[in-house]
C-alpha cells in the first residue's frame, strides 16, 4: 500500500509557504495597482470546457488532463490551466455587461499529468491575469508591463522576455500551408508526435523538443512573413509600446505556446537558471476563446506564471525574499511563572509583535537554546522576582547587552525596536529609559 503523497505533488512546508505568501502578496498588490480584481473559479470544470477552450490538438488535452466521471455520470476535469475557467466565468456571470475592459487576476493550483522533474509537477500553482474586452495592443503591452513591475519588485533580474505573433485564423491558414510544404519531405523522419502535429496543427512542430525536429524548426518559414496587415500592424504596435516603456524583448519566431487558443501576440519570460523548465511565465492574446466556449465575440489577453518555477528562479538568483521574520522576543519562564509568561506573550502578540514562549516546560538552558535557534532579537527571563517587581531584564541576543525595564513598557519598546530595525537595518537600537 502506498500512502505517500502522489507522484508529482509536493508538501509545502512552513519556510516555503512563507516565501510563497510573500510573493503572492506582492503579486496581489501589483495587480490591484494596475486595476485588476481577483477571481477564484472552481477546481474542476466540465471536461468539454478544456477540450474546446485549450484545444483537442494540445498536449494538455490529449495527454495531461486529470479527467474523471462523477457519480452523476458527468465527465469532469481538474483544471490544467486557468484561462478557460476564467473565460467561462466571464460568460456565465455576464461580465460582458461590466464596463470594459474586465481585468482579473488569480492565484490557483493547476493539475497536469506530466513527467515529473525539477520545476515540473502534477499539481502546481499559477499566478495569472486575464483582460477581456480590449483588442488593442495597449492591453498586450500593459500585461507585459505588469509582469516587468512584478519581477522588479521581487528583485528578480535576468529573466528574458521573448515575443512573437502567431497571427489570426485567417493568416495562419496560409502559414500552416507553408509549414506543411516545408516539413512534407522530412516528416517521415520526425518524431511520432510531429506526425500527428503535421496533420492537426503544424505550428506546434516548431516547438518540438526532439533534437532532429528542433534542427528542422531552425530553418522553417517564419509566421511573421505571413501575417495579414491587421496582425502585422498589431504586432508592430505591441513592440513599439514595449519600446516606449523601455521593456527589452527578444523576437523568437519559433515561439508558438502549447495551448490552441492563442491569436496574434504570444510571449514568455524565460530564465537560464531553472534548467530545462526555464519558462517561468507564458501568455498571449486569445481573441477567439470566449466565442469558442459559447460567449459573444470578446477579445482577451493574459498570462500565467508558475509559482514553483519562480521560487526556483529566486533561489538560483539568490534573491533574499520572503524569509520568515525572527521573533521580536522570547520569554523564558519557570513553572511558577509559566502562566504569567503565557499571558504576557498573549498580550504582546495581540499588539502585533512576534513573541515566542516555552510551551514544553523546558529547562532555562533549553529555552535559551531555542531562542538562539529562532534568532529571537530579545530574551526576557521571567522569574518570581521579575513578576513580583514587574520589572525584568531584556537581553539582546546579538551582543548580550541587557537593560532593566518595567514589564508594562516591554511592548512599546519592542515596537520601537522593530521600527528602527526596518528603518535602518544597521542602526544601533538602544532603549532610553
Ligand atoms: P502555460 O504556458 O501552459 O500557459 O503555463 C504557464 C506557466 O505555468 C508556465 O510558464 C510554467 O511556469 C507553469 N507551468 C506549466 N506547467 C507546469 C508544471 N507541470 N509544473 C510547474 N509549473 C508549470 C497557461 O497555462 C496559460 N493559461 C497562460 C495564459 C493565461 N495565457 C493567457 N492567459
Tab-separated table of C-alpha atoms and ligand atoms in Angstrom:
chain	number	residue	atom	x	y	z
A	1	UNK	CA	0.000	0.000	0.000
A	2	UNK	CA	1.397	3.426	-0.908
A	3	UNK	CA	0.281	6.178	1.423
A	4	UNK	CA	2.865	8.722	0.293
A	5	UNK	CA	1.884	11.923	-1.483
A	6	UNK	CA	1.020	11.068	-5.104
A	7	UNK	CA	3.811	11.413	-7.664
A	8	UNK	CA	4.205	14.964	-8.894
A	9	UNK	CA	2.636	16.559	-5.810
A	10	UNK	CA	4.557	18.276	-3.034
A	11	UNK	CA	4.105	19.123	0.607
A	12	UNK	CA	4.697	22.817	1.093
A	13	UNK	CA	6.432	23.284	4.432
A	14	UNK	CA	6.475	26.487	6.527
A	15	UNK	CA	9.673	28.004	5.107
A	16	UNK	CA	8.481	27.692	1.504
A	17	UNK	CA	4.929	28.668	2.467
A	18	UNK	CA	6.334	31.902	3.916
A	19	UNK	CA	8.165	32.652	0.669
A	20	UNK	CA	5.055	31.904	-1.354
A	21	UNK	CA	2.899	34.111	0.827
A	22	UNK	CA	5.383	36.939	0.411
A	23	UNK	CA	5.412	36.738	-3.361
A	24	UNK	CA	1.652	36.261	-3.544
A	25	UNK	CA	1.269	39.453	-1.507
A	26	UNK	CA	3.491	41.397	-3.917
A	27	UNK	CA	1.625	39.968	-6.918
A	28	UNK	CA	-1.801	40.846	-5.452
A	29	UNK	CA	-0.579	44.333	-4.652
A	30	UNK	CA	0.866	44.920	-8.137
A	31	UNK	CA	-2.319	43.587	-9.792
A	32	UNK	CA	-4.531	45.840	-7.683
A	33	UNK	CA	-2.379	48.855	-8.621
A	34	UNK	CA	-2.920	48.023	-12.303
A	35	UNK	CA	-6.671	47.880	-11.681
A	36	UNK	CA	-7.145	44.082	-11.660
A	37	UNK	CA	-9.635	42.374	-9.335
A	38	UNK	CA	-9.184	38.849	-8.005
A	39	UNK	CA	-11.198	35.909	-9.325
A	40	UNK	CA	-11.409	32.358	-7.982
A	41	UNK	CA	-13.043	29.698	-10.122
A	42	UNK	CA	-13.818	26.037	-9.393
A	43	UNK	CA	-11.006	23.489	-9.168
A	44	UNK	CA	-12.837	21.257	-11.641
A	45	UNK	CA	-14.941	22.062	-14.678
A	46	UNK	CA	-16.826	20.111	-17.331
A	47	UNK	CA	-14.192	18.333	-19.436
A	48	UNK	CA	-15.700	19.812	-22.581
A	49	UNK	CA	-14.645	23.322	-21.474
A	50	UNK	CA	-10.964	22.431	-21.698
A	51	UNK	CA	-11.400	20.356	-24.866
A	52	UNK	CA	-12.989	23.343	-26.603
A	53	UNK	CA	-11.013	26.049	-24.818
A	54	UNK	CA	-7.462	24.723	-24.611
A	55	UNK	CA	-7.957	22.692	-27.797
A	56	UNK	CA	-8.157	18.993	-28.583
A	57	UNK	CA	-4.853	19.153	-30.505
A	58	UNK	CA	-2.911	20.435	-27.480
A	59	UNK	CA	-0.700	18.133	-25.409
A	60	UNK	CA	-2.637	19.218	-22.342
A	61	UNK	CA	-5.948	17.879	-23.629
A	62	UNK	CA	-4.505	14.867	-25.405
A	63	UNK	CA	-2.271	13.563	-22.650
A	64	UNK	CA	-2.253	15.543	-19.443
A	65	UNK	CA	-5.728	16.027	-18.050
A	66	UNK	CA	-6.968	14.543	-14.794
A	67	UNK	CA	-10.394	13.551	-16.018
A	68	UNK	CA	-12.934	11.564	-14.049
A	69	UNK	CA	-16.594	10.651	-14.159
A	70	UNK	CA	-18.572	11.711	-11.097
A	71	UNK	CA	-21.463	9.855	-9.504
A	72	UNK	CA	-23.892	11.727	-11.753
A	73	UNK	CA	-22.069	10.342	-14.810
A	74	UNK	CA	-20.603	13.723	-15.782
A	75	UNK	CA	-17.124	13.953	-17.225
A	76	UNK	CA	-15.197	16.461	-15.117
A	77	UNK	CA	-11.561	17.580	-15.248
A	78	UNK	CA	-9.268	19.134	-12.657
A	79	UNK	CA	-8.262	22.474	-14.191
A	80	UNK	CA	-4.974	22.144	-16.108
A	81	UNK	CA	-4.827	25.941	-16.549
A	82	UNK	CA	-6.831	28.994	-15.566
A	83	UNK	CA	-7.781	30.880	-18.712
A	84	UNK	CA	-10.601	28.577	-19.878
A	85	UNK	CA	-12.286	28.589	-16.442
A	86	UNK	CA	-11.956	32.352	-16.075
A	87	UNK	CA	-13.360	32.859	-19.601
A	88	UNK	CA	-16.240	30.512	-18.699
A	89	UNK	CA	-16.932	32.609	-15.591
A	90	UNK	CA	-16.796	35.775	-17.754
A	91	UNK	CA	-19.582	34.336	-19.915
A	92	UNK	CA	-21.619	32.715	-17.149
A	93	UNK	CA	-21.505	35.729	-14.820
A	94	UNK	CA	-22.468	38.179	-17.577
A	95	UNK	CA	-19.222	40.141	-17.316
A	96	UNK	CA	-19.664	41.357	-20.885
A	97	UNK	CA	-22.154	43.854	-19.409
A	98	UNK	CA	-19.495	45.174	-16.981
A	99	UNK	CA	-17.539	48.247	-18.051
A	100	UNK	CA	-14.780	47.044	-20.375
A	101	UNK	CA	-12.045	46.067	-20.098
A	102	UNK	CA	-12.666	43.448	-17.423
A	103	UNK	CA	-9.322	42.849	-15.705
A	104	UNK	CA	-8.970	39.799	-13.471
A	105	UNK	CA	-6.102	38.148	-11.611
A	106	UNK	CA	-5.858	34.748	-9.926
A	107	UNK	CA	-3.727	32.537	-7.746
A	108	UNK	CA	-4.806	28.941	-8.305
A	109	UNK	CA	-3.459	25.406	-8.290
A	110	UNK	CA	-3.459	23.513	-11.589
A	111	UNK	CA	-3.225	19.816	-12.424
A	112	UNK	CA	-1.423	18.200	-15.349
A	113	UNK	CA	-0.361	14.595	-15.755
A	114	UNK	CA	3.211	15.412	-16.756
A	115	UNK	CA	6.533	13.686	-16.370
A	116	UNK	CA	7.750	14.882	-13.003
A	117	UNK	CA	11.058	16.784	-12.862
A	118	UNK	CA	12.512	19.823	-11.142
A	119	UNK	CA	10.155	22.696	-11.927
A	120	UNK	CA	7.531	20.412	-13.432
A	121	UNK	CA	4.849	18.930	-11.223
A	122	UNK	CA	1.426	17.359	-11.483
A	123	UNK	CA	-0.034	19.862	-9.057
A	124	UNK	CA	1.423	23.346	-9.349
A	125	UNK	CA	0.362	26.927	-8.746
A	126	UNK	CA	-0.109	29.738	-11.201
A	127	UNK	CA	-0.423	33.465	-10.662
A	128	UNK	CA	-2.232	34.852	-13.659
A	129	UNK	CA	-4.002	37.820	-15.211
A	130	UNK	CA	-6.662	38.000	-17.903
A	131	UNK	CA	-8.012	41.105	-19.657
A	132	UNK	CA	-11.313	40.770	-21.532
A	133	UNK	CA	-12.798	43.268	-23.949
A	134	UNK	CA	-9.778	45.019	-25.457
A	135	UNK	CA	-8.345	44.134	-28.829
A	136	UNK	CA	-5.860	46.966	-28.585
A	137	UNK	CA	-2.122	46.213	-28.462
A	138	UNK	CA	-2.090	48.569	-25.461
A	139	UNK	CA	-3.613	45.732	-23.401
A	140	UNK	CA	-0.902	43.281	-24.538
A	141	UNK	CA	1.784	45.790	-23.618
A	142	UNK	CA	0.212	46.550	-20.266
A	143	UNK	CA	0.041	42.928	-19.059
A	144	UNK	CA	3.703	42.545	-20.027
A	145	UNK	CA	4.428	45.821	-18.203
A	146	UNK	CA	2.656	44.442	-15.113
A	147	UNK	CA	4.952	41.399	-15.162
A	148	UNK	CA	8.043	43.555	-15.503
A	149	UNK	CA	6.899	45.609	-12.491
A	150	UNK	CA	6.260	42.426	-10.512
A	151	UNK	CA	9.683	40.939	-11.289
A	152	UNK	CA	11.274	44.297	-10.457
A	153	UNK	CA	9.558	44.432	-7.063
A	154	UNK	CA	10.750	40.922	-6.279
A	155	UNK	CA	14.293	41.998	-7.104
A	156	UNK	CA	14.486	39.483	-9.923
A	157	UNK	CA	16.726	40.427	-12.845
A	158	UNK	CA	17.874	38.216	-15.633
A	159	UNK	CA	14.551	36.936	-16.897
A	160	UNK	CA	14.269	37.445	-20.611
A	161	UNK	CA	11.119	38.339	-22.450
A	162	UNK	CA	10.536	36.559	-25.772
A	163	UNK	CA	7.711	37.612	-28.038
A	164	UNK	CA	6.172	36.542	-31.313
A	165	UNK	CA	2.934	36.889	-33.242
A	166	UNK	CA	1.145	33.777	-34.444
A	167	UNK	CA	-1.454	35.751	-36.399
A	168	UNK	CA	-5.198	35.224	-36.638
A	169	UNK	CA	-7.047	32.169	-38.041
A	170	UNK	CA	-7.161	33.851	-41.465
A	171	UNK	CA	-3.434	34.460	-41.951
A	172	UNK	CA	-2.467	31.360	-40.002
A	173	UNK	CA	-4.113	29.145	-42.622
A	174	UNK	CA	-1.581	30.335	-45.227
A	175	UNK	CA	1.222	29.843	-42.765
A	176	UNK	CA	0.075	26.295	-41.955
A	177	UNK	CA	0.227	25.539	-45.661
A	178	UNK	CA	3.745	26.990	-45.877
A	179	UNK	CA	4.825	24.883	-42.910
A	180	UNK	CA	3.330	21.723	-44.402
A	181	UNK	CA	5.158	22.392	-47.671
A	182	UNK	CA	8.404	22.866	-45.752
A	183	UNK	CA	8.014	19.822	-43.487
A	184	UNK	CA	6.478	17.411	-46.034
A	185	UNK	CA	9.806	15.937	-47.283
A	186	UNK	CA	11.066	15.424	-43.712
A	187	UNK	CA	8.018	14.374	-41.765
A	188	UNK	CA	8.652	10.632	-42.113
A	189	UNK	CA	11.899	11.045	-40.131
A	190	UNK	CA	10.381	13.182	-37.422
A	191	UNK	CA	9.065	12.048	-34.018
A	192	UNK	CA	5.683	10.421	-33.651
A	193	UNK	CA	4.103	13.485	-32.066
A	194	UNK	CA	5.183	15.575	-35.047
A	195	UNK	CA	3.439	13.166	-37.451
A	196	UNK	CA	0.273	13.974	-35.595
A	197	UNK	CA	1.080	17.711	-35.387
A	198	UNK	CA	1.690	17.765	-39.138
A	199	UNK	CA	-1.960	16.800	-39.638
A	200	UNK	CA	-3.610	18.681	-36.811
A	201	UNK	CA	-1.501	21.768	-36.083
A	202	UNK	CA	1.847	22.144	-37.871
A	203	UNK	CA	2.592	25.270	-35.808
A	204	UNK	CA	3.356	23.029	-32.840
A	205	UNK	CA	6.117	21.293	-34.829
A	206	UNK	CA	8.197	24.430	-34.247
A	207	UNK	CA	8.006	23.791	-30.527
A	208	UNK	CA	9.046	20.101	-30.543
A	209	UNK	CA	11.853	19.272	-28.115
A	210	UNK	CA	13.299	16.324	-30.133
A	211	UNK	CA	16.763	17.117	-31.493
A	212	UNK	CA	16.024	16.325	-35.135
A	213	UNK	CA	12.701	18.153	-35.099
A	214	UNK	CA	14.376	21.151	-33.463
A	215	UNK	CA	17.061	21.263	-36.131
A	216	UNK	CA	14.366	21.426	-38.806
A	217	UNK	CA	12.485	24.157	-36.947
A	218	UNK	CA	15.529	26.415	-37.197
A	219	UNK	CA	15.038	26.797	-40.947
A	220	UNK	CA	11.240	26.713	-41.058
A	221	UNK	CA	9.387	29.675	-42.585
A	222	UNK	CA	8.505	32.423	-40.126
A	223	UNK	CA	4.924	33.330	-39.250
A	224	UNK	CA	5.914	36.984	-39.365
A	225	UNK	CA	6.284	36.743	-43.150
A	226	UNK	CA	2.698	35.513	-43.411
A	227	UNK	CA	0.887	37.953	-41.110
A	228	UNK	CA	-2.082	39.781	-42.591
A	229	UNK	CA	-1.974	43.590	-42.464
A	230	UNK	CA	-4.074	43.796	-39.308
A	231	UNK	CA	-1.945	41.286	-37.385
A	232	UNK	CA	1.286	42.862	-38.615
A	233	UNK	CA	0.266	46.363	-37.503
A	234	UNK	CA	-0.982	44.979	-34.182
A	235	UNK	CA	2.359	43.318	-33.530
A	236	UNK	CA	4.318	46.412	-34.595
A	237	UNK	CA	2.295	48.411	-32.087
A	238	UNK	CA	2.867	45.933	-29.256
A	239	UNK	CA	6.604	46.227	-29.905
A	240	UNK	CA	6.548	49.997	-30.094
A	241	UNK	CA	4.642	50.248	-26.779
A	242	UNK	CA	7.221	47.950	-25.185
A	243	UNK	CA	9.992	50.129	-26.623
A	244	UNK	CA	8.294	53.202	-25.222
A	245	UNK	CA	8.172	51.586	-21.756
A	246	UNK	CA	11.816	50.566	-22.210
A	247	UNK	CA	10.955	46.890	-21.833
A	248	UNK	CA	13.605	44.774	-23.526
A	249	UNK	CA	12.442	41.762	-25.532
A	250	UNK	CA	13.792	39.204	-27.948
A	251	UNK	CA	11.887	38.267	-31.059
A	252	UNK	CA	11.547	34.485	-31.187
A	253	UNK	CA	9.793	33.437	-34.370
A	254	UNK	CA	9.621	29.824	-33.163
A	255	UNK	CA	7.659	30.747	-30.040
A	256	UNK	CA	4.206	29.188	-30.501
A	257	UNK	CA	2.930	28.194	-26.996
A	258	UNK	CA	1.321	24.879	-26.159
A	259	UNK	CA	-2.336	25.873	-25.969
A	260	UNK	CA	-4.528	26.212	-29.031
A	261	UNK	CA	-6.467	29.367	-28.146
A	262	UNK	CA	-3.762	31.914	-28.939
A	263	UNK	CA	-4.025	34.565	-31.641
A	264	UNK	CA	-1.603	37.383	-32.515
A	265	UNK	CA	0.781	38.156	-29.623
A	266	UNK	CA	2.415	35.309	-27.697
A	267	UNK	CA	5.149	35.788	-25.133
A	268	UNK	CA	7.209	34.016	-22.496
A	269	UNK	CA	9.590	35.034	-19.740
A	270	UNK	CA	12.467	32.585	-19.689
A	271	UNK	CA	15.425	32.068	-17.439
A	272	UNK	CA	18.678	30.288	-17.991
A	273	UNK	CA	18.789	29.241	-14.325
A	274	UNK	CA	15.829	26.884	-13.997
A	275	UNK	CA	17.281	24.345	-16.450
A	276	UNK	CA	15.026	22.681	-18.965
A	277	UNK	CA	11.963	24.156	-17.274
A	278	UNK	CA	13.183	27.672	-17.961
A	279	UNK	CA	9.815	29.147	-18.857
A	280	UNK	CA	8.647	30.994	-15.805
A	281	UNK	CA	5.694	32.637	-17.399
A	282	UNK	CA	3.697	32.317	-20.612
A	283	UNK	CA	0.866	34.237	-22.136
A	284	UNK	CA	-0.651	35.933	-25.098
A	285	UNK	CA	-3.791	37.036	-26.830
A	286	UNK	CA	-6.805	34.736	-27.272
A	287	UNK	CA	-9.380	36.661	-29.291
A	288	UNK	CA	-11.490	33.626	-30.260
A	289	UNK	CA	-11.670	31.849	-26.889
A	290	UNK	CA	-14.783	33.410	-25.375
A	291	UNK	CA	-16.797	32.743	-28.514
A	292	UNK	CA	-15.392	29.208	-28.740
A	293	UNK	CA	-16.825	28.395	-25.319
A	294	UNK	CA	-20.268	29.818	-26.078
A	295	UNK	CA	-19.930	33.541	-25.363
A	296	UNK	CA	-20.002	36.579	-27.594
A	297	UNK	CA	-17.048	37.689	-29.660
A	298	UNK	CA	-14.804	39.241	-26.997
A	299	UNK	CA	-11.039	39.598	-27.339
A	300	UNK	CA	-8.728	38.681	-24.483
A	301	UNK	CA	-5.104	38.720	-23.444
A	302	UNK	CA	-3.308	37.419	-20.370
A	303	UNK	CA	-0.586	35.297	-18.851
A	304	UNK	CA	0.135	32.786	-16.128
A	305	UNK	CA	3.344	32.358	-14.219
A	306	UNK	CA	4.429	29.199	-12.481
A	307	UNK	CA	4.956	29.788	-8.764
A	308	UNK	CA	7.300	26.800	-8.299
A	309	UNK	CA	9.498	27.946	-11.194
A	310	UNK	CA	9.513	31.487	-9.891
A	311	UNK	CA	10.660	30.206	-6.486
A	312	UNK	CA	13.443	28.186	-8.129
A	313	UNK	CA	14.481	31.272	-10.039
A	314	UNK	CA	14.532	33.443	-6.916
A	315	UNK	CA	16.701	30.816	-5.262
A	316	UNK	CA	19.018	30.491	-8.276
A	317	UNK	CA	19.491	34.253	-8.413
A	318	UNK	CA	19.976	34.400	-4.648
A	319	UNK	CA	17.212	36.901	-4.154
A	320	UNK	CA	16.626	37.309	-0.402
A	321	UNK	CA	12.895	37.109	-0.444
A	322	UNK	CA	10.156	36.069	1.955
A	323	UNK	CA	12.366	34.923	4.802
A	324	UNK	CA	10.357	34.203	7.943
A	325	UNK	CA	10.570	37.027	10.435
A	326	UNK	CA	12.576	36.365	13.624
A	327	UNK	CA	10.694	36.682	16.909
A	328	UNK	CA	10.876	40.123	18.500
A	329	UNK	CA	11.094	38.418	21.876
A	330	UNK	CA	11.479	35.049	23.536
A	331	UNK	CA	10.023	34.913	27.054
A	332	UNK	CA	11.794	32.327	29.169
A	333	UNK	CA	9.878	31.167	32.244
A	334	UNK	CA	9.838	28.748	35.189
A	335	UNK	CA	6.933	26.529	36.266
A	336	UNK	CA	5.898	29.166	38.848
A	337	UNK	CA	5.838	31.969	36.238
A	338	UNK	CA	4.585	29.992	33.234
A	339	UNK	CA	1.059	31.393	33.500
A	340	UNK	CA	2.344	34.968	33.673
A	341	UNK	CA	4.627	34.316	30.677
A	342	UNK	CA	1.792	32.902	28.574
A	343	UNK	CA	-0.390	35.881	29.438
A	344	UNK	CA	2.357	38.416	28.664
A	345	UNK	CA	3.061	36.674	25.333
A	346	UNK	CA	-0.663	36.730	24.558
A	347	UNK	CA	-0.838	40.494	25.183
A	348	UNK	CA	2.295	41.241	23.150
A	349	UNK	CA	1.228	39.055	20.208
A	350	UNK	CA	-2.161	40.737	20.168
A	351	UNK	CA	-0.374	44.080	19.885
A	352	UNK	CA	1.209	42.863	16.606
A	353	UNK	CA	4.570	41.550	17.817
A	354	UNK	CA	6.030	38.131	17.117
A	355	UNK	CA	6.677	36.555	20.508
A	356	UNK	CA	7.666	33.029	21.496
A	357	UNK	CA	7.408	31.492	24.912
A	358	UNK	CA	8.043	27.999	26.184
A	359	UNK	CA	5.155	25.548	25.889
A	360	UNK	CA	7.175	22.436	26.741
A	361	UNK	CA	8.151	23.089	30.382
A	362	UNK	CA	11.809	23.065	29.371
A	363	UNK	CA	14.855	23.970	31.461
A	364	UNK	CA	16.127	27.549	31.259
A	365	UNK	CA	19.141	26.339	29.286
A	366	UNK	CA	16.929	24.585	26.734
A	367	UNK	CA	14.770	27.706	26.427
A	368	UNK	CA	17.836	29.855	25.710
A	369	UNK	CA	18.939	27.345	23.109
A	370	UNK	CA	15.515	27.568	21.452
A	371	UNK	CA	15.659	31.399	21.483
A	372	UNK	CA	19.094	31.231	19.823
A	373	UNK	CA	17.890	28.806	17.169
A	374	UNK	CA	14.936	31.065	16.351
A	375	UNK	CA	17.271	34.072	16.230
A	376	UNK	CA	14.987	35.990	18.588
A	377	UNK	CA	16.030	39.641	18.883
A	378	UNK	CA	15.479	39.790	22.667
A	379	UNK	CA	15.054	37.376	25.544
A	380	UNK	CA	13.248	38.175	28.772
A	381	UNK	CA	13.740	35.792	31.690
A	382	UNK	CA	10.669	35.811	33.928
A	383	UNK	CA	11.440	34.533	37.403
A	384	UNK	CA	9.418	35.085	40.587
A	385	UNK	CA	11.355	38.291	41.366
A	386	UNK	CA	10.659	39.784	37.942
A	387	UNK	CA	6.967	39.005	38.280
A	388	UNK	CA	6.639	40.406	41.792
A	389	UNK	CA	8.634	43.583	40.915
A	390	UNK	CA	7.000	43.960	37.494
A	391	UNK	CA	10.478	44.604	36.063
A	392	UNK	CA	12.759	42.411	34.021
A	393	UNK	CA	15.989	42.340	32.030
A	394	UNK	CA	15.659	42.495	28.274
A	395	UNK	CA	18.698	40.799	26.832
A	396	UNK	CA	19.666	41.474	23.240
A	397	UNK	CA	20.946	38.202	21.827
A	398	UNK	CA	23.169	39.763	19.154
A	399	UNK	CA	25.544	41.320	21.703
A	400	UNK	CA	24.361	40.076	25.112
A	401	UNK	CA	23.621	43.618	26.335
A	402	UNK	CA	20.924	43.860	28.998
A	403	UNK	CA	18.504	46.560	30.095
A	404	UNK	CA	16.308	46.653	33.148
A	405	UNK	CA	12.777	47.638	32.062
A	406	UNK	CA	9.260	47.745	33.564
A	407	UNK	CA	7.243	44.797	32.167
A	408	UNK	CA	4.417	47.169	31.194
A	409	UNK	CA	6.840	49.005	28.854
A	410	UNK	CA	8.103	45.906	27.021
A	411	UNK	CA	5.504	46.126	24.236
A	412	UNK	CA	6.254	49.775	23.372
A	413	UNK	CA	9.985	49.162	23.494
A	414	UNK	CA	9.795	46.172	21.177
A	415	UNK	CA	7.574	48.039	18.715
A	416	UNK	CA	10.118	50.904	18.686
A	417	UNK	CA	12.978	48.453	18.203
A	418	UNK	CA	11.183	46.833	15.287
A	419	UNK	CA	10.509	50.214	13.658
A	420	UNK	CA	14.156	51.188	13.969
A	421	UNK	CA	15.268	47.826	12.552
A	422	UNK	CA	13.095	48.199	9.496
A	423	UNK	CA	14.052	51.874	9.081
A	424	UNK	CA	17.787	51.353	9.316
A	425	UNK	CA	18.831	47.730	9.395
A	426	UNK	CA	22.285	48.565	10.696
A	427	UNK	CA	21.401	51.342	13.094
A	428	UNK	CA	22.011	50.570	16.766
A	429	UNK	CA	18.811	50.178	18.731
A	430	UNK	CA	19.046	51.448	22.304
A	431	UNK	CA	16.301	51.976	24.790
A	432	UNK	CA	16.399	55.289	26.581
A	433	UNK	CA	14.690	54.922	29.922
B	1	LIG	P1	1.284	27.589	-19.772
B	1	LIG	O1	2.455	28.007	-20.587
B	1	LIG	O2	0.747	26.244	-20.028
B	1	LIG	O3	0.179	28.693	-20.014
B	1	LIG	O4	1.637	27.717	-18.241
B	1	LIG	C1	2.104	28.931	-17.704
B	1	LIG	C2	3.221	28.674	-16.733
B	1	LIG	O5	2.830	27.721	-15.742
B	1	LIG	C3	4.466	28.067	-17.337
B	1	LIG	O6	5.277	29.046	-17.929
B	1	LIG	C4	5.138	27.436	-16.134
B	1	LIG	O7	5.867	28.405	-15.412
B	1	LIG	C5	3.955	26.979	-15.309
B	1	LIG	N1	3.731	25.541	-15.501
B	1	LIG	C6	3.111	24.916	-16.533
B	1	LIG	N2	3.093	23.589	-16.351
B	1	LIG	C7	3.726	23.350	-15.184
B	1	LIG	C8	4.034	22.178	-14.421
B	1	LIG	N3	3.662	20.963	-14.831
B	1	LIG	N4	4.711	22.318	-13.255
B	1	LIG	C9	5.074	23.545	-12.811
B	1	LIG	N5	4.797	24.693	-13.475
B	1	LIG	C10	4.132	24.601	-14.633
B	1	LIG	C11	-1.045	28.663	-19.436
B	1	LIG	O8	-1.375	27.919	-18.552
B	1	LIG	C12	-1.980	29.752	-19.956
B	1	LIG	N6	-3.286	29.598	-19.289
B	1	LIG	C13	-1.382	31.114	-19.715
B	1	LIG	C14	-2.260	32.231	-20.183
B	1	LIG	C15	-3.091	32.962	-19.426
B	1	LIG	N7	-2.357	32.662	-21.431
B	1	LIG	C16	-3.230	33.646	-21.468
B	1	LIG	N8	-3.693	33.827	-20.265
